[in-house]
Tab-separated table of C-alpha atoms and ligand atoms in Angstrom:
chain	number	residue	atom	x	y	z
N	1	UNK	CA	89.905	81.579	121.687
N	2	UNK	CA	92.913	83.670	122.651
N	3	UNK	CA	92.363	87.382	121.896
N	4	UNK	CA	95.444	89.589	121.802
N	5	UNK	CA	95.222	93.326	122.000
N	6	UNK	CA	97.808	95.813	120.697
N	7	UNK	CA	97.142	99.336	121.904
N	8	UNK	CA	98.610	102.830	122.022
N	9	UNK	CA	99.830	102.649	118.420
N	10	UNK	CA	99.781	105.162	115.576
N	11	UNK	CA	98.250	102.969	112.890
N	12	UNK	CA	98.666	103.597	109.156
N	13	UNK	CA	97.248	101.138	106.626
N	14	UNK	CA	96.164	101.034	102.993
N	15	UNK	CA	92.460	100.502	102.458
N	16	UNK	CA	91.567	97.357	100.515
N	17	UNK	CA	88.666	98.189	98.209
N	18	UNK	CA	88.892	94.813	96.445
N	19	UNK	CA	91.421	95.839	93.767
N	20	UNK	CA	94.928	97.344	93.654
N	21	UNK	CA	95.080	101.029	94.616
N	22	UNK	CA	95.645	103.360	91.672
N	23	UNK	CA	95.545	107.090	90.947
N	24	UNK	CA	94.481	109.031	94.037
N	25	UNK	CA	93.967	105.821	96.006
N	26	UNK	CA	97.651	104.960	95.549
N	27	UNK	CA	98.448	107.440	98.332
N	28	UNK	CA	95.368	106.894	100.473
N	29	UNK	CA	95.924	105.534	104.001
N	30	UNK	CA	93.563	104.967	106.916
N	31	UNK	CA	95.109	106.482	110.032
N	32	UNK	CA	94.302	106.027	113.715
N	33	UNK	CA	96.265	108.253	116.097
N	34	UNK	CA	95.314	106.351	119.280
N	35	UNK	CA	94.999	103.091	117.461
N	36	UNK	CA	94.440	99.521	118.584
N	37	UNK	CA	94.330	96.117	116.954
N	38	UNK	CA	92.584	93.017	118.236
N	39	UNK	CA	93.909	89.694	116.967
N	40	UNK	CA	92.231	86.326	117.392
N	41	UNK	CA	94.129	83.220	116.301
N	42	UNK	CA	96.417	85.210	114.052
N	43	UNK	CA	93.595	87.037	112.263
N	44	UNK	CA	92.597	90.698	112.655
N	45	UNK	CA	89.295	90.820	114.539
N	46	UNK	CA	89.067	94.578	115.117
N	47	UNK	CA	91.057	97.655	114.101
N	48	UNK	CA	90.482	101.335	114.806
N	49	UNK	CA	90.641	103.918	117.561
N	50	UNK	CA	91.266	102.524	121.061
N	51	UNK	CA	87.851	103.411	122.368
N	52	UNK	CA	86.063	101.509	119.635
N	53	UNK	CA	88.404	98.483	119.654
N	54	UNK	CA	88.378	98.122	123.453
N	55	UNK	CA	84.570	98.346	123.740
N	56	UNK	CA	83.149	95.228	125.409
N	57	UNK	CA	86.519	93.446	125.808
N	58	UNK	CA	87.141	91.525	129.038
N	59	UNK	CA	89.220	93.303	131.701
N	60	UNK	CA	91.790	90.516	131.345
N	61	UNK	CA	92.251	91.076	127.582
N	62	UNK	CA	92.664	94.810	128.133
N	63	UNK	CA	95.106	94.352	131.036
N	64	UNK	CA	97.194	91.892	129.073
N	65	UNK	CA	97.162	94.167	126.030
N	66	UNK	CA	100.535	95.075	124.543
N	67	UNK	CA	101.474	98.747	124.836
N	68	UNK	CA	102.980	99.838	121.488
N	69	UNK	CA	104.218	103.024	123.222
N	70	UNK	CA	102.998	105.320	120.468
N	71	UNK	CA	105.111	103.649	117.790
N	72	UNK	CA	103.933	103.548	114.195
N	73	UNK	CA	102.091	100.329	113.302
N	74	UNK	CA	101.887	99.429	109.583
N	75	UNK	CA	101.240	96.221	107.596
N	76	UNK	CA	104.215	93.898	107.043
N	77	UNK	CA	105.953	94.420	103.712
N	78	UNK	CA	105.106	92.152	100.809
N	79	UNK	CA	108.138	91.768	98.530
N	80	UNK	CA	106.603	90.591	95.227
N	81	UNK	CA	109.746	90.075	93.125
N	82	UNK	CA	112.903	88.337	94.362
N	83	UNK	CA	115.507	85.881	93.162
N	84	UNK	CA	116.416	84.891	96.719
N	85	UNK	CA	117.281	81.287	95.845
N	86	UNK	CA	120.880	81.311	94.646
N	87	UNK	CA	124.154	79.605	95.492
N	88	UNK	CA	126.841	82.307	95.240
N	89	UNK	CA	127.360	86.043	95.134
N	90	UNK	CA	128.791	87.859	92.070
N	91	UNK	CA	131.006	90.577	93.527
N	92	UNK	CA	133.519	90.282	90.668
N	93	UNK	CA	130.725	91.135	88.237
N	94	UNK	CA	129.702	94.111	90.388
N	95	UNK	CA	133.223	95.473	90.039
N	96	UNK	CA	133.066	95.001	86.256
N	97	UNK	CA	129.735	96.800	86.122
N	98	UNK	CA	130.860	99.803	88.138
N	99	UNK	CA	133.924	100.006	85.901
N	100	UNK	CA	131.563	100.367	82.932
N	101	UNK	CA	130.718	96.931	81.467
N	102	UNK	CA	126.954	96.830	80.758
N	103	UNK	CA	124.820	94.223	82.549
N	104	UNK	CA	123.586	92.622	79.290
N	105	UNK	CA	127.133	92.433	77.915
N	106	UNK	CA	128.244	90.422	80.952
N	107	UNK	CA	125.314	88.063	80.306
N	108	UNK	CA	126.160	87.752	76.599
N	109	UNK	CA	129.706	86.699	77.601
N	110	UNK	CA	128.308	83.819	79.664
N	111	UNK	CA	128.448	85.654	83.005
N	112	UNK	CA	125.630	87.328	84.950
N	113	UNK	CA	122.588	85.070	85.254
N	114	UNK	CA	124.562	82.271	83.551
N	115	UNK	CA	127.233	82.400	86.263
N	116	UNK	CA	124.488	81.949	88.891
N	117	UNK	CA	123.231	79.001	86.810
N	118	UNK	CA	126.636	77.314	87.105
N	119	UNK	CA	126.688	77.861	90.863
N	120	UNK	CA	123.174	76.438	91.301
N	121	UNK	CA	124.036	73.377	89.194
N	122	UNK	CA	126.811	72.606	91.698
N	123	UNK	CA	124.647	73.000	94.824
N	124	UNK	CA	122.197	70.513	96.323
N	125	UNK	CA	118.694	71.195	97.621
N	126	UNK	CA	119.905	71.481	101.238
N	127	UNK	CA	122.548	74.096	100.407
N	128	UNK	CA	120.138	76.072	98.261
N	129	UNK	CA	117.403	76.025	100.829
N	130	UNK	CA	119.819	77.023	103.635
N	131	UNK	CA	120.962	79.985	101.535
N	132	UNK	CA	117.383	80.933	100.700
N	133	UNK	CA	116.460	80.781	104.357
N	134	UNK	CA	119.320	83.127	105.205
N	135	UNK	CA	117.996	85.619	102.662
N	136	UNK	CA	114.460	85.309	104.044
N	137	UNK	CA	115.645	85.824	107.642
N	138	UNK	CA	117.548	88.937	106.651
N	139	UNK	CA	114.521	90.334	104.821
N	140	UNK	CA	112.306	89.560	107.824
N	141	UNK	CA	114.433	91.825	110.018
N	142	UNK	CA	113.703	94.626	107.537
N	143	UNK	CA	109.970	93.976	107.823
N	144	UNK	CA	109.168	91.577	104.976
N	145	UNK	CA	106.404	89.209	106.076
N	146	UNK	CA	105.437	87.846	102.633
N	147	UNK	CA	107.900	87.185	99.830
N	148	UNK	CA	107.824	85.937	96.275
N	149	UNK	CA	110.872	83.869	95.232
N	150	UNK	CA	111.668	82.832	91.667
N	151	UNK	CA	113.530	79.867	90.260
N	152	UNK	CA	115.447	80.756	87.095
N	153	UNK	CA	119.041	79.813	87.845
N	154	UNK	CA	118.384	76.213	86.818
N	155	UNK	CA	117.428	76.544	83.142
N	156	UNK	CA	116.920	72.792	82.786
N	157	UNK	CA	114.168	70.639	84.202
N	158	UNK	CA	116.228	68.995	86.925
N	159	UNK	CA	117.737	72.201	88.266
N	160	UNK	CA	114.549	74.272	87.982
N	161	UNK	CA	112.691	71.615	90.012
N	162	UNK	CA	115.598	71.536	92.466
N	163	UNK	CA	115.352	75.289	92.980
N	164	UNK	CA	111.589	75.137	93.500
N	165	UNK	CA	112.047	72.295	95.975
N	166	UNK	CA	114.609	74.394	97.874
N	167	UNK	CA	112.243	77.393	97.886
N	168	UNK	CA	109.403	75.188	99.144
N	169	UNK	CA	111.638	73.700	101.863
N	170	UNK	CA	112.840	77.135	103.017
N	171	UNK	CA	109.219	78.290	103.080
N	172	UNK	CA	108.325	75.552	105.567
N	173	UNK	CA	111.057	76.749	107.964
N	174	UNK	CA	110.066	80.403	108.215
N	175	UNK	CA	107.002	82.290	109.394
N	176	UNK	CA	107.259	84.439	106.231
N	177	UNK	CA	104.662	83.444	103.600
N	178	UNK	CA	106.620	82.384	100.512
N	179	UNK	CA	105.127	82.536	97.010
N	180	UNK	CA	107.251	80.445	94.593
N	181	UNK	CA	107.446	81.399	90.901
N	182	UNK	CA	108.718	79.288	88.004
N	183	UNK	CA	111.176	81.338	85.892
N	184	UNK	CA	112.585	78.600	83.628
N	185	UNK	CA	112.892	81.199	80.825
N	186	UNK	CA	115.246	83.558	82.671
N	187	UNK	CA	118.142	83.325	80.189
N	188	UNK	CA	119.105	81.254	77.167
N	189	UNK	CA	121.353	78.427	78.411
N	190	UNK	CA	124.718	78.293	76.633
N	191	UNK	CA	123.868	75.056	74.820
N	192	UNK	CA	120.769	76.748	73.334
N	193	UNK	CA	122.575	79.912	72.201
N	194	UNK	CA	120.969	81.098	68.937
N	195	UNK	CA	118.081	78.622	69.454
N	196	UNK	CA	115.824	80.505	71.855
N	197	UNK	CA	112.653	79.153	70.204
N	198	UNK	CA	113.795	75.581	70.764
N	199	UNK	CA	114.530	76.403	74.401
N	200	UNK	CA	111.009	77.842	74.807
N	201	UNK	CA	109.689	74.561	73.299
N	202	UNK	CA	111.581	72.702	76.037
N	203	UNK	CA	110.209	75.005	78.746
N	204	UNK	CA	106.656	74.495	77.467
N	205	UNK	CA	106.795	70.787	76.685
N	206	UNK	CA	109.021	69.446	79.449
N	207	UNK	CA	109.483	71.957	82.269
N	208	UNK	CA	105.930	73.316	82.634
N	209	UNK	CA	104.303	69.863	82.985
N	210	UNK	CA	107.026	68.832	85.466
N	211	UNK	CA	106.545	72.026	87.482
N	212	UNK	CA	102.801	71.412	87.527
N	213	UNK	CA	103.304	67.807	88.758
N	214	UNK	CA	105.701	69.041	91.451
N	215	UNK	CA	102.995	71.456	92.642
N	216	UNK	CA	105.179	74.120	94.293
N	217	UNK	CA	105.045	77.096	91.895
N	218	UNK	CA	101.713	78.801	91.241
N	219	UNK	CA	103.170	81.579	89.085
N	220	UNK	CA	105.159	81.668	85.829
N	221	UNK	CA	107.538	84.468	84.770
N	222	UNK	CA	109.854	85.126	81.777
N	223	UNK	CA	112.633	87.658	81.060
N	224	UNK	CA	111.692	89.438	77.805
N	225	UNK	CA	114.648	91.545	76.708
N	226	UNK	CA	116.936	92.140	73.731
N	227	UNK	CA	119.299	89.171	73.468
N	228	UNK	CA	117.129	87.131	75.847
N	229	UNK	CA	113.472	86.262	75.007
N	230	UNK	CA	111.214	88.064	72.541
N	231	UNK	CA	107.645	89.198	73.096
N	232	UNK	CA	106.408	86.395	70.801
N	233	UNK	CA	108.273	83.824	72.931
N	234	UNK	CA	106.882	85.422	76.091
N	235	UNK	CA	103.343	85.231	74.713
N	236	UNK	CA	103.793	81.573	73.740
N	237	UNK	CA	105.072	80.517	77.175
N	238	UNK	CA	102.741	82.593	79.316
N	239	UNK	CA	99.638	81.518	77.386
N	240	UNK	CA	100.585	77.882	78.019
N	241	UNK	CA	101.236	78.585	81.702
N	242	UNK	CA	97.881	80.374	81.935
N	243	UNK	CA	96.137	77.330	80.458
N	244	UNK	CA	97.669	75.270	83.252
N	245	UNK	CA	96.066	77.623	85.780
N	246	UNK	CA	99.240	79.501	86.705
N	247	UNK	CA	99.234	83.217	87.451
N	248	UNK	CA	101.493	84.880	84.854
N	249	UNK	CA	103.882	87.857	84.951
N	250	UNK	CA	107.011	89.010	83.180
N	251	UNK	CA	110.252	90.952	83.429
N	252	UNK	CA	109.187	93.652	80.994
N	253	UNK	CA	111.012	96.560	79.345
N	254	UNK	CA	113.872	96.501	81.881
N	255	UNK	CA	116.577	97.782	79.544
N	256	UNK	CA	114.861	98.160	76.143
N	257	UNK	CA	111.235	98.879	75.236
N	258	UNK	CA	110.293	95.595	73.546
N	259	UNK	CA	106.611	95.963	74.388
N	260	UNK	CA	106.558	93.702	77.447
N	261	UNK	CA	104.112	96.030	79.191
N	262	UNK	CA	101.753	95.696	76.208
N	263	UNK	CA	102.029	91.899	76.325
N	264	UNK	CA	101.189	91.932	80.042
N	265	UNK	CA	98.009	93.887	79.262
N	266	UNK	CA	97.096	91.649	76.334
N	267	UNK	CA	97.333	88.372	78.245
N	268	UNK	CA	95.971	89.654	81.579
N	269	UNK	CA	99.191	89.194	83.550
N	270	UNK	CA	98.899	89.773	87.290
N	271	UNK	CA	101.893	92.130	87.071
N	272	UNK	CA	104.586	93.418	84.725
N	273	UNK	CA	107.863	94.092	86.492
N	274	UNK	CA	110.739	96.588	85.940
N	275	UNK	CA	109.226	98.841	83.203
N	276	UNK	CA	112.166	101.296	83.166
N	277	UNK	CA	111.782	101.626	79.405
N	278	UNK	CA	108.018	100.985	79.023
N	279	UNK	CA	106.137	103.223	76.571
N	280	UNK	CA	103.361	105.580	77.670
N	281	UNK	CA	100.778	103.798	75.511
N	282	UNK	CA	101.634	100.386	76.952
N	283	UNK	CA	101.394	101.813	80.485
N	284	UNK	CA	97.885	102.968	79.587
N	285	UNK	CA	97.064	99.499	78.266
N	286	UNK	CA	98.275	97.983	81.556
N	287	UNK	CA	96.102	100.372	83.556
N	288	UNK	CA	93.042	99.511	81.444
N	289	UNK	CA	93.699	95.782	81.904
N	290	UNK	CA	94.223	96.079	85.689
N	291	UNK	CA	97.825	94.793	85.577
N	292	UNK	CA	99.992	95.894	88.542
N	293	UNK	CA	103.245	97.707	87.657
N	294	UNK	CA	105.872	96.243	89.971
N	295	UNK	CA	108.758	98.716	90.127
N	296	UNK	CA	112.245	97.762	91.280
N	297	UNK	CA	114.133	100.985	92.036
N	298	UNK	CA	117.048	99.169	93.684
N	299	UNK	CA	117.772	97.611	90.270
N	300	UNK	CA	117.820	101.018	88.560
N	301	UNK	CA	120.068	102.214	91.409
N	302	UNK	CA	122.454	99.280	91.108
N	303	UNK	CA	122.528	99.297	87.282
N	304	UNK	CA	122.741	103.117	87.307
N	305	UNK	CA	119.766	103.450	84.945
N	306	UNK	CA	117.024	106.097	84.900
N	307	UNK	CA	114.210	105.117	87.272
N	308	UNK	CA	110.794	103.921	86.072
N	309	UNK	CA	108.249	106.711	85.591
N	310	UNK	CA	106.185	106.159	88.730
N	311	UNK	CA	104.530	109.602	88.570
N	312	UNK	CA	103.406	109.080	85.020
N	313	UNK	CA	102.052	105.615	85.936
N	314	UNK	CA	100.136	106.918	88.933
N	315	UNK	CA	98.777	109.732	86.728
N	316	UNK	CA	97.483	107.058	84.318
N	317	UNK	CA	95.678	105.201	87.143
N	318	UNK	CA	98.185	102.345	86.846
N	319	UNK	CA	98.585	100.655	90.247
N	320	UNK	CA	102.240	100.685	91.347
N	321	UNK	CA	103.868	98.037	93.565
N	322	UNK	CA	107.450	98.017	94.873
N	323	UNK	CA	109.878	95.097	95.229
N	324	UNK	CA	113.555	94.526	96.000
N	325	UNK	CA	114.341	92.241	93.003
N	326	UNK	CA	116.914	90.861	95.456
N	327	UNK	CA	119.423	88.798	93.441
N	328	UNK	CA	123.205	88.397	93.290
N	329	UNK	CA	123.465	90.435	90.065
N	330	UNK	CA	121.331	93.455	89.285
N	331	UNK	CA	120.054	94.287	92.797
N	332	UNK	CA	121.559	92.824	95.937
N	333	UNK	CA	119.374	94.104	98.742
N	334	UNK	CA	116.778	92.453	100.988
N	335	UNK	CA	115.628	95.794	102.361
N	336	UNK	CA	112.136	97.057	101.557
N	337	UNK	CA	112.837	100.257	103.592
N	338	UNK	CA	115.755	100.957	101.211
N	339	UNK	CA	113.452	100.403	98.216
N	340	UNK	CA	110.844	102.736	99.727
N	341	UNK	CA	113.564	105.360	100.297
N	342	UNK	CA	114.606	105.169	96.639
N	343	UNK	CA	110.970	105.359	95.493
N	344	UNK	CA	110.347	108.467	97.587
N	345	UNK	CA	113.583	110.304	96.852
N	346	UNK	CA	114.282	109.210	93.258
N	347	UNK	CA	110.850	108.376	91.801
N	348	UNK	CA	108.953	111.192	93.524
N	349	UNK	CA	106.434	108.907	95.193
N	350	UNK	CA	104.998	110.226	98.452
N	351	UNK	CA	105.718	108.103	101.562
N	352	UNK	CA	102.037	107.096	101.605
N	353	UNK	CA	102.119	106.031	97.937
N	354	UNK	CA	105.291	104.037	98.531
N	355	UNK	CA	103.777	102.344	101.589
N	356	UNK	CA	100.685	101.278	99.628
N	357	UNK	CA	103.004	100.050	96.844
N	358	UNK	CA	105.088	97.969	99.280
N	359	UNK	CA	102.133	96.366	101.072
N	360	UNK	CA	98.664	96.122	99.502
N	361	UNK	CA	99.559	96.612	95.830
N	362	UNK	CA	102.470	94.213	96.151
N	363	UNK	CA	100.119	91.662	97.732
N	364	UNK	CA	97.852	92.042	94.678
N	365	UNK	CA	100.886	91.603	92.403
N	366	UNK	CA	101.341	88.034	93.690
N	367	UNK	CA	97.733	87.088	94.416
N	368	UNK	CA	98.064	87.400	98.222
N	369	UNK	CA	95.761	90.352	98.910
N	370	UNK	CA	92.982	88.231	100.392
N	371	UNK	CA	95.351	87.237	103.207
N	372	UNK	CA	97.689	90.170	103.751
N	373	UNK	CA	98.903	93.598	102.586
N	374	UNK	CA	96.535	95.735	104.667
N	375	UNK	CA	95.204	95.730	108.215
N	376	UNK	CA	91.642	94.760	107.397
N	377	UNK	CA	89.370	92.633	109.558
N	378	UNK	CA	89.675	89.009	108.420
N	379	UNK	CA	93.240	89.309	107.103
N	380	UNK	CA	96.333	87.876	108.788
N	381	UNK	CA	97.780	90.040	111.562
N	382	UNK	CA	101.040	90.689	109.672
N	383	UNK	CA	102.368	94.008	110.932
N	384	UNK	CA	105.398	96.063	111.946
N	385	UNK	CA	106.209	98.585	114.627
N	386	UNK	CA	108.415	101.425	113.396
N	387	UNK	CA	110.393	104.057	115.221
N	388	UNK	CA	109.238	107.571	114.375
N	389	UNK	CA	105.895	109.278	114.027
N	390	UNK	CA	104.868	108.368	110.487
N	391	UNK	CA	105.761	106.020	107.611
N	392	UNK	CA	107.937	108.846	106.197
N	393	UNK	CA	110.602	107.505	108.587
N	394	UNK	CA	111.101	104.651	106.102
N	395	UNK	CA	112.590	107.071	103.563
N	396	UNK	CA	113.899	109.661	106.014
N	397	UNK	CA	116.119	107.337	108.096
N	398	UNK	CA	118.286	106.458	105.119
N	399	UNK	CA	120.195	103.195	104.952
N	400	UNK	CA	118.998	102.127	108.405
N	401	UNK	CA	115.944	100.030	109.146
N	402	UNK	CA	113.362	101.778	111.319
N	403	UNK	CA	111.615	98.414	111.861
N	404	UNK	CA	111.762	97.618	115.581
N	405	UNK	CA	109.252	94.738	115.798
N	406	UNK	CA	107.790	92.338	113.244
N	407	UNK	CA	104.595	90.307	113.777
N	408	UNK	CA	103.422	87.447	111.566
N	409	UNK	CA	99.901	86.090	112.125
N	410	UNK	CA	99.921	87.893	115.463
N	411	UNK	CA	103.216	86.336	116.679
N	412	UNK	CA	106.286	88.456	117.251
N	413	UNK	CA	108.995	87.135	114.922
N	414	UNK	CA	111.568	89.923	115.253
N	415	UNK	CA	112.380	92.366	118.028
N	416	UNK	CA	115.137	94.959	118.198
N	417	UNK	CA	116.087	95.463	121.840
N	418	UNK	CA	115.980	99.145	122.689
R	1	NIG	O1	115.178	91.094	87.576
R	1	NIG	N1	116.626	90.783	84.581
R	1	NIG	C1	116.563	89.623	84.849
R	1	NIG	N2	116.582	89.066	86.038
R	1	NIG	C2	116.987	89.697	87.238
R	1	NIG	C3	118.453	89.688	87.430
R	1	NIG	C4	118.954	88.363	87.761
R	1	NIG	C5	120.443	88.297	87.875
R	1	NIG	O2	121.196	89.169	87.404
R	1	NIG	O3	120.854	87.296	88.477
R	1	NIG	C6	116.380	91.070	87.357
R	1	NIG	O4	117.040	92.103	87.274
R	2	FE	FE1	114.014	90.023	88.523
């Protein structure tokens, strides 16, 4: 058994108490000034102050230990909401948006998500998976060690399965843990315009069974929004997905308050995502039901919308997670440090709250907390070394990644030469 020691680090980690961190625990970090980590076969064996971690270790293990030179050591980021499988960018649409055309209007004209659908239809699995891999590699350099990726630019059985196959293939070629999500109900395809219920029938009767047979996606998502899918359609699909043993979640109350947050609470979703327009009472219902609120501040930034009410959520004991929502339309960024910066400066989260949101709570939001998200004994040694003296550097060093080394299961997978 090969034991690897990392010493002379300033360690900051959320504390996993067996459920997502909410209220006061949202900003609670364990901290070891002269910290050390002992890793055996990719798993954390010991963590704490140097004296305690080094006790009883062989002279060889200590001598071969890696000197972290006083850098900050934190868990790898878990990005729990991305659309990183796509075939083309949408810069033309970005220009339209900044000139004033609303996001949903572009979609209603057959652009937006539907333009990504056309691009995906014209790409094969190899092209899609190569593109996905590029996205993953970029995110890895910014410290993402676990990532959720959705389908949703297929919108028919063949292309949804193709996307999931590409996500699965990319996942086998990267050290990053990939969690694939089926998002067949991401938009109403043009041939189903005005017939959303019939499209949901197709998703339930044809796509879901095919996705289950394919065996790649363990989660199901839907975009509930005005002009897209209703709450009743969301309930119908997610209940079916739940019966098939999938973890369920939804794009909820992104632009309008349709009650998506309330639906998430009602059906026991693992998370509800976006929530820019969610009502106070539905936030309370989510907190009571233990649903994680996955907030996507880079989407509010890019769509120039008011940010989600993180302070109010934390005040209601609703556990908050953070994600990039990386996609070619509403939020084109792979950077979790950027997202943390927005959360701290524009949503008034403290750096500690944002760190918990981007690691442990985001691991809970995709069912990965048993493996990762905090530096607890028995979890994977997924961690980062950061420049600077505390995780506040993530927000403070704006627009630049302070991530200098990335470790996945104890192996160094990124290193910035200094
Ligand atoms: O989370 N809102 C729906 N889906 C994505 C955007 C996808 C796209 O524009 O391509 C989102 O914002
Ligand atoms: Fe999204």
